[in-house]
mmCIF file of N, CA, C and O in Angstrom:
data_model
loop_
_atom_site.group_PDB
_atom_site.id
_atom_site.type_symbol
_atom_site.label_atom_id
_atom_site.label_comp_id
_atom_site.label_asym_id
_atom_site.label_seq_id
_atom_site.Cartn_x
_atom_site.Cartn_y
_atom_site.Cartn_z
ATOM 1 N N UNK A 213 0.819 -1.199 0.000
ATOM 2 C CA UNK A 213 0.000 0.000 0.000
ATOM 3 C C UNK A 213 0.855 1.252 0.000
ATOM 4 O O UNK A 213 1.492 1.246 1.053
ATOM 5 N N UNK A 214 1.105 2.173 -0.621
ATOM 6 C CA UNK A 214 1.177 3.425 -0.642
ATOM 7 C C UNK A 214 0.790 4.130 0.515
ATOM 8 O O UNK A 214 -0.229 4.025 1.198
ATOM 9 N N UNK A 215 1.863 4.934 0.632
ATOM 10 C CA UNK A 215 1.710 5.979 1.585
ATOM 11 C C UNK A 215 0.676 7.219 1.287
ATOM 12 O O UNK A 215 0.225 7.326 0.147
ATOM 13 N N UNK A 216 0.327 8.086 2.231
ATOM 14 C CA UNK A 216 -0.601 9.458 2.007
ATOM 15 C C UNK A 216 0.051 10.361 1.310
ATOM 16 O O UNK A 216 -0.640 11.050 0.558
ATOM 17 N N UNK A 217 1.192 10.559 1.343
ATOM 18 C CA UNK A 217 2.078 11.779 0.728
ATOM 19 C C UNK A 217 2.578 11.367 -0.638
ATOM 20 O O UNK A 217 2.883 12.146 -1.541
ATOM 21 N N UNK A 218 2.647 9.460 -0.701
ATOM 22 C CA UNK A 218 2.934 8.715 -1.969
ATOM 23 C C UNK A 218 1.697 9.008 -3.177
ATOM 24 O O UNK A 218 1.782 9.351 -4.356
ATOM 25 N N UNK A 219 0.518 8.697 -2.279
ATOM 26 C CA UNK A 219 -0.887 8.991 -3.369
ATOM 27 C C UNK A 219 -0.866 10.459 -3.892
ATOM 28 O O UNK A 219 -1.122 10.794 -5.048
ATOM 29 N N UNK A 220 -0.566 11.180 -2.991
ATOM 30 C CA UNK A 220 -0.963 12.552 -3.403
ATOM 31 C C UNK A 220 -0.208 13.200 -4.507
ATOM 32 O O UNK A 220 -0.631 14.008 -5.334
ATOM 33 N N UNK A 221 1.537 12.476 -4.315
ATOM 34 C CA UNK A 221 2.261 13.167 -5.516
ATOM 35 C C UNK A 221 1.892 11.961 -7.201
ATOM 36 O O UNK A 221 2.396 12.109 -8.315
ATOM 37 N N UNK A 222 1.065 11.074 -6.838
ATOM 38 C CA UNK A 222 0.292 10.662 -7.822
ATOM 39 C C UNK A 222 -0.622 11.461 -8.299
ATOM 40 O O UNK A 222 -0.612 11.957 -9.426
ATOM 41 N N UNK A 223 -1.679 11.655 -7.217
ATOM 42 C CA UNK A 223 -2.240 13.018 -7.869
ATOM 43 C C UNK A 223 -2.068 13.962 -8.494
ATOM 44 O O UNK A 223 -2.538 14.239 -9.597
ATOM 45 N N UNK A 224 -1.220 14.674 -7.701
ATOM 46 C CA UNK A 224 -0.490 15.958 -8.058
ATOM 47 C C UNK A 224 0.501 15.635 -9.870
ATOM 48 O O UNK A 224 0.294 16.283 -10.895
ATOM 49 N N UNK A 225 1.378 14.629 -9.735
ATOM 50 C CA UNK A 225 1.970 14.317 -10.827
ATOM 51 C C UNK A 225 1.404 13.863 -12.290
ATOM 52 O O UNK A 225 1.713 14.214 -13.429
ATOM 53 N N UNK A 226 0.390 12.881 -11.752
ATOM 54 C CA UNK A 226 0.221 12.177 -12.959
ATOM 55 C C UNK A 226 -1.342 12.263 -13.910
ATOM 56 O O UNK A 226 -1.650 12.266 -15.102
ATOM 57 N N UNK A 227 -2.277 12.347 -12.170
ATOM 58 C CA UNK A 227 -4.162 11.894 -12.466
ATOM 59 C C UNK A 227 -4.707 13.561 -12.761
ATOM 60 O O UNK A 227 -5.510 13.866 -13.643
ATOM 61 N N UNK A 228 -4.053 14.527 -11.791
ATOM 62 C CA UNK A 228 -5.089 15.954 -12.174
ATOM 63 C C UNK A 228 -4.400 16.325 -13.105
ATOM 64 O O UNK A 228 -4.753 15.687 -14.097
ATOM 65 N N UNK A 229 -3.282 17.286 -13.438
ATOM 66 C CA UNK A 229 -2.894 17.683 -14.606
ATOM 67 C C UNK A 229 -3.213 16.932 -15.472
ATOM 68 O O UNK A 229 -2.591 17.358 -16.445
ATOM 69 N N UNK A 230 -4.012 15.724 -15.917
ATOM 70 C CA UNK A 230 -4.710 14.926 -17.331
ATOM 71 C C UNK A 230 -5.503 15.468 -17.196
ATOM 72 O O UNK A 230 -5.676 16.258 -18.124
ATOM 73 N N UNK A 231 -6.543 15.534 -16.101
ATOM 74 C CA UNK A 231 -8.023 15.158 -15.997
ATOM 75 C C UNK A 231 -8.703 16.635 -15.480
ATOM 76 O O UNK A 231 -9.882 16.703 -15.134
ATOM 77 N N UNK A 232 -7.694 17.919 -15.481
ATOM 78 C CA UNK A 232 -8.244 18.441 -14.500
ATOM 79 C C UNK A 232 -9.674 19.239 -15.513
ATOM 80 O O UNK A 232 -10.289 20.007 -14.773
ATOM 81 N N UNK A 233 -9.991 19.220 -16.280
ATOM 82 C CA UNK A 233 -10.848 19.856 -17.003
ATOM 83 C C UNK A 233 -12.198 18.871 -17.117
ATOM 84 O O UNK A 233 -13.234 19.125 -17.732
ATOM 85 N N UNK A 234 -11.928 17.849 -16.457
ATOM 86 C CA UNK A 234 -12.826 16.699 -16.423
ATOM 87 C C UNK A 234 -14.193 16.799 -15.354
ATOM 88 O O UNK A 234 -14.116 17.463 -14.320
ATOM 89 N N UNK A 235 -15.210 16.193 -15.669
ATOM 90 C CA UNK A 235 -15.906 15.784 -13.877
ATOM 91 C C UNK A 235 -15.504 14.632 -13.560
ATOM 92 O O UNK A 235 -15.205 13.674 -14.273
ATOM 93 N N UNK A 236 -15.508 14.775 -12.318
ATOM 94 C CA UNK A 236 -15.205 13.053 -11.911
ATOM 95 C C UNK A 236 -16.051 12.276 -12.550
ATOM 96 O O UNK A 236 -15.569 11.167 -12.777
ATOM 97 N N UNK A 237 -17.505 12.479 -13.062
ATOM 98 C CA UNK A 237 -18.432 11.103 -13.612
ATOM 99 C C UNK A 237 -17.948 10.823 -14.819
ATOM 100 O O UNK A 237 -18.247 9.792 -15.422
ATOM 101 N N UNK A 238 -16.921 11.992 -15.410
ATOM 102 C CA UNK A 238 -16.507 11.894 -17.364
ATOM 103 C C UNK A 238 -15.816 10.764 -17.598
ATOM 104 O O UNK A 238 -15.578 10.158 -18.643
ATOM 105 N N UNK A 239 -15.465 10.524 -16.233
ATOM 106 C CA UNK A 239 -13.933 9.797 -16.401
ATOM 107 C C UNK A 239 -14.552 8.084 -16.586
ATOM 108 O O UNK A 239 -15.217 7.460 -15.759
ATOM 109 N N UNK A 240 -14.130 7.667 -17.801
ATOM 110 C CA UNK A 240 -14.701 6.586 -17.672
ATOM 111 C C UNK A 240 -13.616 5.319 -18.260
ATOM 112 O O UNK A 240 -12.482 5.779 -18.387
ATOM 113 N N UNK A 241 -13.694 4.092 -18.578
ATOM 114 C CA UNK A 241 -12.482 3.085 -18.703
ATOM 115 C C UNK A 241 -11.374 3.858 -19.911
ATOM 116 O O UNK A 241 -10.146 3.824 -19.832
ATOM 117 N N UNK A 242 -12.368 4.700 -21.271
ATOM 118 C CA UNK A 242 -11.353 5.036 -22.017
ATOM 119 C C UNK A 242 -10.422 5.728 -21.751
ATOM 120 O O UNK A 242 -9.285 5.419 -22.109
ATOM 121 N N UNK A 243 -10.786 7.237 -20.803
ATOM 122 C CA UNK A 243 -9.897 7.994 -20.154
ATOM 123 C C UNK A 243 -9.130 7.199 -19.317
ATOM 124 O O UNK A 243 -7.989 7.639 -19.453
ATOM 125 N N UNK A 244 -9.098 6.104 -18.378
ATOM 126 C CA UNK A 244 -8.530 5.887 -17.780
ATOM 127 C C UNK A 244 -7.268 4.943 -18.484
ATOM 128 O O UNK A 244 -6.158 4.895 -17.954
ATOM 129 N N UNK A 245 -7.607 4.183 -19.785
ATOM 130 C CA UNK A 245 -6.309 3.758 -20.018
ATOM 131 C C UNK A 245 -5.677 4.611 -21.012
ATOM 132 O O UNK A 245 -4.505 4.346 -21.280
ATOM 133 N N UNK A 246 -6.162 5.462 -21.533
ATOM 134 C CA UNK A 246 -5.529 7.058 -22.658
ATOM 135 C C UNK A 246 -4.089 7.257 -21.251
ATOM 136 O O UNK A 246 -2.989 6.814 -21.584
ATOM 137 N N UNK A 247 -4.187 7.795 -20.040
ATOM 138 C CA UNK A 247 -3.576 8.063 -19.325
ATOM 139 C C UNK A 247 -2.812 7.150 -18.843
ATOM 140 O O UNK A 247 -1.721 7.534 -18.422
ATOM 141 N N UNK A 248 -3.062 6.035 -18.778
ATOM 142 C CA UNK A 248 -2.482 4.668 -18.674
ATOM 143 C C UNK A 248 -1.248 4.497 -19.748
ATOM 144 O O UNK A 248 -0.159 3.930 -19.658
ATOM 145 N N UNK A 249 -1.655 4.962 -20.415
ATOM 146 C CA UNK A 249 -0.820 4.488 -22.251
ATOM 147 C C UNK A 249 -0.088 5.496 -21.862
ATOM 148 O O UNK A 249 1.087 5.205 -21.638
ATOM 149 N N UNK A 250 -0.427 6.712 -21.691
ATOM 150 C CA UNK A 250 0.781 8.045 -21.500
ATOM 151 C C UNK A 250 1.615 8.240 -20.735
ATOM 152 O O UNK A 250 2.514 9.078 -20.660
ATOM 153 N N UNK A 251 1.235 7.246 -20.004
ATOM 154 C CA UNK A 251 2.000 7.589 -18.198
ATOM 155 C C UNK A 251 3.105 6.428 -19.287
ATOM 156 O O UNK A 251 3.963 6.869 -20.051
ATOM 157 N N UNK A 252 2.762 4.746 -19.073
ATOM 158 C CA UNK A 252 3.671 3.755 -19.692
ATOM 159 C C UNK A 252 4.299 4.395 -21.050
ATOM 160 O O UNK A 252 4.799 3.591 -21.835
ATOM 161 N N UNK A 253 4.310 5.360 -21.290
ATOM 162 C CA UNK A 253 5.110 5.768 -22.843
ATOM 163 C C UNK A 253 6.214 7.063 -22.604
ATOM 164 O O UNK A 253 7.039 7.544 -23.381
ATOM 165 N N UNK A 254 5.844 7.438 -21.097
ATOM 166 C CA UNK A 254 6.484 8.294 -20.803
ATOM 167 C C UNK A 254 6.087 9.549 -21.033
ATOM 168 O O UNK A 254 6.853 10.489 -20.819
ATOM 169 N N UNK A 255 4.806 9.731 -21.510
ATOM 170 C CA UNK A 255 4.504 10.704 -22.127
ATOM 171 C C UNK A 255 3.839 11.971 -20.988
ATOM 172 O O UNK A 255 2.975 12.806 -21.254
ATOM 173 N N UNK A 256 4.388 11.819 -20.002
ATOM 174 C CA UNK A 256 3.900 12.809 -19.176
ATOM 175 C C UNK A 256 5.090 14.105 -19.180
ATOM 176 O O UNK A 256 6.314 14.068 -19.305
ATOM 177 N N UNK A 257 4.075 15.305 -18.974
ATOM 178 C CA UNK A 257 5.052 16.693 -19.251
ATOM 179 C C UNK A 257 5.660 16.833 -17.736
ATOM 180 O O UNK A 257 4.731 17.332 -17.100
ATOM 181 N N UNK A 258 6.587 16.668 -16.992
ATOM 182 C CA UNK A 258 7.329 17.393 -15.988
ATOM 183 C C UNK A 258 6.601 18.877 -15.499
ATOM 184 O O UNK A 258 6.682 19.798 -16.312
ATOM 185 N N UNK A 259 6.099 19.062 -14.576
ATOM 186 C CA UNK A 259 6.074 20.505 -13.859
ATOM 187 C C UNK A 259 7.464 20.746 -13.695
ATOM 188 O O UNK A 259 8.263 19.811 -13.740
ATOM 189 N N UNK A 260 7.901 22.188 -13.466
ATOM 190 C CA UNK A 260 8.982 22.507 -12.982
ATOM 191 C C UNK A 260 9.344 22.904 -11.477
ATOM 192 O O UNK A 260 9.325 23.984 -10.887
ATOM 193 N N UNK A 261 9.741 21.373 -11.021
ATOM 194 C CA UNK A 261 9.680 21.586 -9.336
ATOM 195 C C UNK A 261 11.205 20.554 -9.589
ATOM 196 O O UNK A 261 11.789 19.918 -10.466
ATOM 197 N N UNK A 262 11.326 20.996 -7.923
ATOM 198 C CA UNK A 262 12.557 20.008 -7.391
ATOM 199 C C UNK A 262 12.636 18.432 -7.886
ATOM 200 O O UNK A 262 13.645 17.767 -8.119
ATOM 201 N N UNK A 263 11.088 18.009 -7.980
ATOM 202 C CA UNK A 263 11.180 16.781 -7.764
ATOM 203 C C UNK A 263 11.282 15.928 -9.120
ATOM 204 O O UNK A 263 11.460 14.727 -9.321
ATOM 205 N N UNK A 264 11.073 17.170 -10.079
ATOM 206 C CA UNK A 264 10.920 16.364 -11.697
ATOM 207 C C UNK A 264 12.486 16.703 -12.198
ATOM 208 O O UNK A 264 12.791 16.531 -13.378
ATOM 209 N N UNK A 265 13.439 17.188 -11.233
ATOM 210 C CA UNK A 265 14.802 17.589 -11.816
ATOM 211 C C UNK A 265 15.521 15.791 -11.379
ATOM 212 O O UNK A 265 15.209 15.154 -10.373
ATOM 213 N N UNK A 266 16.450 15.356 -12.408
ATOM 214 C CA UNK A 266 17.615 14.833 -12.323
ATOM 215 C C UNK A 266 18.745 15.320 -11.077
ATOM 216 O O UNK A 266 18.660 16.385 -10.465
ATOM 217 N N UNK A 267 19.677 14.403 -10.893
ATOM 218 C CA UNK A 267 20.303 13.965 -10.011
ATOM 219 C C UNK A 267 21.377 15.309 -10.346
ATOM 220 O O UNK A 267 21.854 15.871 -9.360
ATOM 221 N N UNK A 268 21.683 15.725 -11.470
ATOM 222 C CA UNK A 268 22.560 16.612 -12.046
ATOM 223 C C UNK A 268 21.677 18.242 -12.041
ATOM 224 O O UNK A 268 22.366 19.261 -12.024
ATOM 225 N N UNK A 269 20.418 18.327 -12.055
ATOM 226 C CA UNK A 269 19.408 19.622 -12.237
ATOM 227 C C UNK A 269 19.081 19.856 -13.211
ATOM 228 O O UNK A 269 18.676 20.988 -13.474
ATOM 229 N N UNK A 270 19.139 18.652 -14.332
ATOM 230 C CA UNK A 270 18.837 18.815 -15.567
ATOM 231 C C UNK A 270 17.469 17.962 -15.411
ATOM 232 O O UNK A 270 17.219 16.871 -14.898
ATOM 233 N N UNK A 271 16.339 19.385 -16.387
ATOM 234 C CA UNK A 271 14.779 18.625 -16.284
ATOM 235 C C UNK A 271 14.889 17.508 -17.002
ATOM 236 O O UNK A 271 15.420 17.257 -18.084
ATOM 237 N N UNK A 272 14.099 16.666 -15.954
ATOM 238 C CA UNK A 272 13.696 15.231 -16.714
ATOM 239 C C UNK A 272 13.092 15.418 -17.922
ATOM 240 O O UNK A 272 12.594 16.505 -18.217
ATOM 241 N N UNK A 273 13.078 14.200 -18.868
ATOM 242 C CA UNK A 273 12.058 14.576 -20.573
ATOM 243 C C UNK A 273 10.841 14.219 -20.311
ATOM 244 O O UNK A 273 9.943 14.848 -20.871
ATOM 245 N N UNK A 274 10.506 13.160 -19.428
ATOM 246 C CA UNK A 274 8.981 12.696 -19.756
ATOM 247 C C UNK A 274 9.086 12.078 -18.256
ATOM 248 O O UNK A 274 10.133 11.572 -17.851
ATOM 249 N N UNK A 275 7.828 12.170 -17.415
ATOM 250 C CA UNK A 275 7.470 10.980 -16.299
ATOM 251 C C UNK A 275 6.755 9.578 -16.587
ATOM 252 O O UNK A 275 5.854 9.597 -17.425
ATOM 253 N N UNK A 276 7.102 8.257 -15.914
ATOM 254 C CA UNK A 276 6.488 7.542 -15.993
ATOM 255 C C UNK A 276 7.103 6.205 -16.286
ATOM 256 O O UNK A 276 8.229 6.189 -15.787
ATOM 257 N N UNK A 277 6.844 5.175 -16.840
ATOM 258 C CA UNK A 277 6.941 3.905 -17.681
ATOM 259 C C UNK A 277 5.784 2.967 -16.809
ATOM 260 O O UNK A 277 4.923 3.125 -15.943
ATOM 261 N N UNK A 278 6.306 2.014 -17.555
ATOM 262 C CA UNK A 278 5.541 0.639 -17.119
ATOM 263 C C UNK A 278 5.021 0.539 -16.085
ATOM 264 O O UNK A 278 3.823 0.280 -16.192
ATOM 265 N N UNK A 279 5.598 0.679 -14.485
ATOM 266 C CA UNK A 279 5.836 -0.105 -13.666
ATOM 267 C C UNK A 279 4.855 1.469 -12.840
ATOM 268 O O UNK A 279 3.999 1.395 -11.958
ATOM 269 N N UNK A 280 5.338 2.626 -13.463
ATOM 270 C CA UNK A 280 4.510 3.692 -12.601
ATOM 271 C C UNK A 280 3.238 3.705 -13.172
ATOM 272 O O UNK A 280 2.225 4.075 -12.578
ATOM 273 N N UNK A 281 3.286 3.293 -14.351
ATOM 274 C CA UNK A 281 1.402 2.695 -14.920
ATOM 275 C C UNK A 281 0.550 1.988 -14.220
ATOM 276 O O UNK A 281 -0.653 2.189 -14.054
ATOM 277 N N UNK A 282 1.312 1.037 -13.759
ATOM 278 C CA UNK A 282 0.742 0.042 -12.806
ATOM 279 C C UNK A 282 0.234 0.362 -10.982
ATOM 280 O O UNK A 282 -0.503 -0.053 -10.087
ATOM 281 N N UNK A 283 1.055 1.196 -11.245
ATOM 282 C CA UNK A 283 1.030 1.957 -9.420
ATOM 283 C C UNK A 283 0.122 2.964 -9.613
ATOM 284 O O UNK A 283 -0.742 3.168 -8.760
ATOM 285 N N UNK A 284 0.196 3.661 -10.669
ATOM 286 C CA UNK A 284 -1.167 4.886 -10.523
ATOM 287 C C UNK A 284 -2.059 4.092 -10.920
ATOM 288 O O UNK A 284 -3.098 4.392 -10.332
ATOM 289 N N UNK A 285 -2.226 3.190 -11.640
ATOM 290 C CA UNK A 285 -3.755 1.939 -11.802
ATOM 291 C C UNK A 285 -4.596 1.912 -10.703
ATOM 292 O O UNK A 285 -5.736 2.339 -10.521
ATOM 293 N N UNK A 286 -3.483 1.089 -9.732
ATOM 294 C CA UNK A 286 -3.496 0.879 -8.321
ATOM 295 C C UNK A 286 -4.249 2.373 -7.145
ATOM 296 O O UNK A 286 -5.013 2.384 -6.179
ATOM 297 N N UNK A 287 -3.712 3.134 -7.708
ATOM 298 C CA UNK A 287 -4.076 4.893 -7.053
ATOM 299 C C UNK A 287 -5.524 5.164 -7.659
ATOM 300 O O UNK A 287 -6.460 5.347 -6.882
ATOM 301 N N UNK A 288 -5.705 5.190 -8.936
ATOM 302 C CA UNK A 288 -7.317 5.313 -9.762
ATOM 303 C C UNK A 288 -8.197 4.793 -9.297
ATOM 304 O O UNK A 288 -9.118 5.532 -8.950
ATOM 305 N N UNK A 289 -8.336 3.447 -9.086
ATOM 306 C CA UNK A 289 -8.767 2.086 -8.353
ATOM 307 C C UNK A 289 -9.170 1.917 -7.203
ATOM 308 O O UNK A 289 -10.012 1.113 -6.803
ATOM 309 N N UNK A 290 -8.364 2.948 -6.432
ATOM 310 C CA UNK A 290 -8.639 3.127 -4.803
ATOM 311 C C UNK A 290 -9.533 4.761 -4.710
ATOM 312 O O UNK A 290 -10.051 5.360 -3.767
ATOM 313 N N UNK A 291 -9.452 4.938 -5.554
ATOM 314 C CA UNK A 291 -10.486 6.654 -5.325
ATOM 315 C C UNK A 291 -11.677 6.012 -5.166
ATOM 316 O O UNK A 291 -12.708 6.659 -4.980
#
């Protein structure tokens, strides 16, 4: 299980910046794997914070793959 501060930078990172123009009832299986596919392709845009910088301070290109697809699944699932 994920932590409270773990879910939230899910939130914050991955589920509102997609969805935020959404209602919660819009959201239905297609939206949820469109974001699924984007997160696993990497295709998420970086905010510009501490936490999307590299080890060096160079912005990351994209958030996500496989394995963080599966963990925000897991985060969607539990709302």
């Amino acid at each position: 299980r994920a932590s409270a501060p773990e879910l939230r930078r899910h939130l914050d990172t991955y589920i509102l910046p997609e969805w935020k123009d959404k209602r919660f009832y819009d959201i239905d299986s297609h939206a949820v794997d469109a974001l699924l596919t984007k997160i696993r392709k990497k295709e998420i845009d970086p905010v510009l914070s501490s936490e999307t910088r590299g080890a060096r301070g160079r912005r990351k290109k994209g958030l996500g793959g496989p394995v963080m697809a599966e963990v925000v699944r897991g985060t969607i699932r539990n709302i």
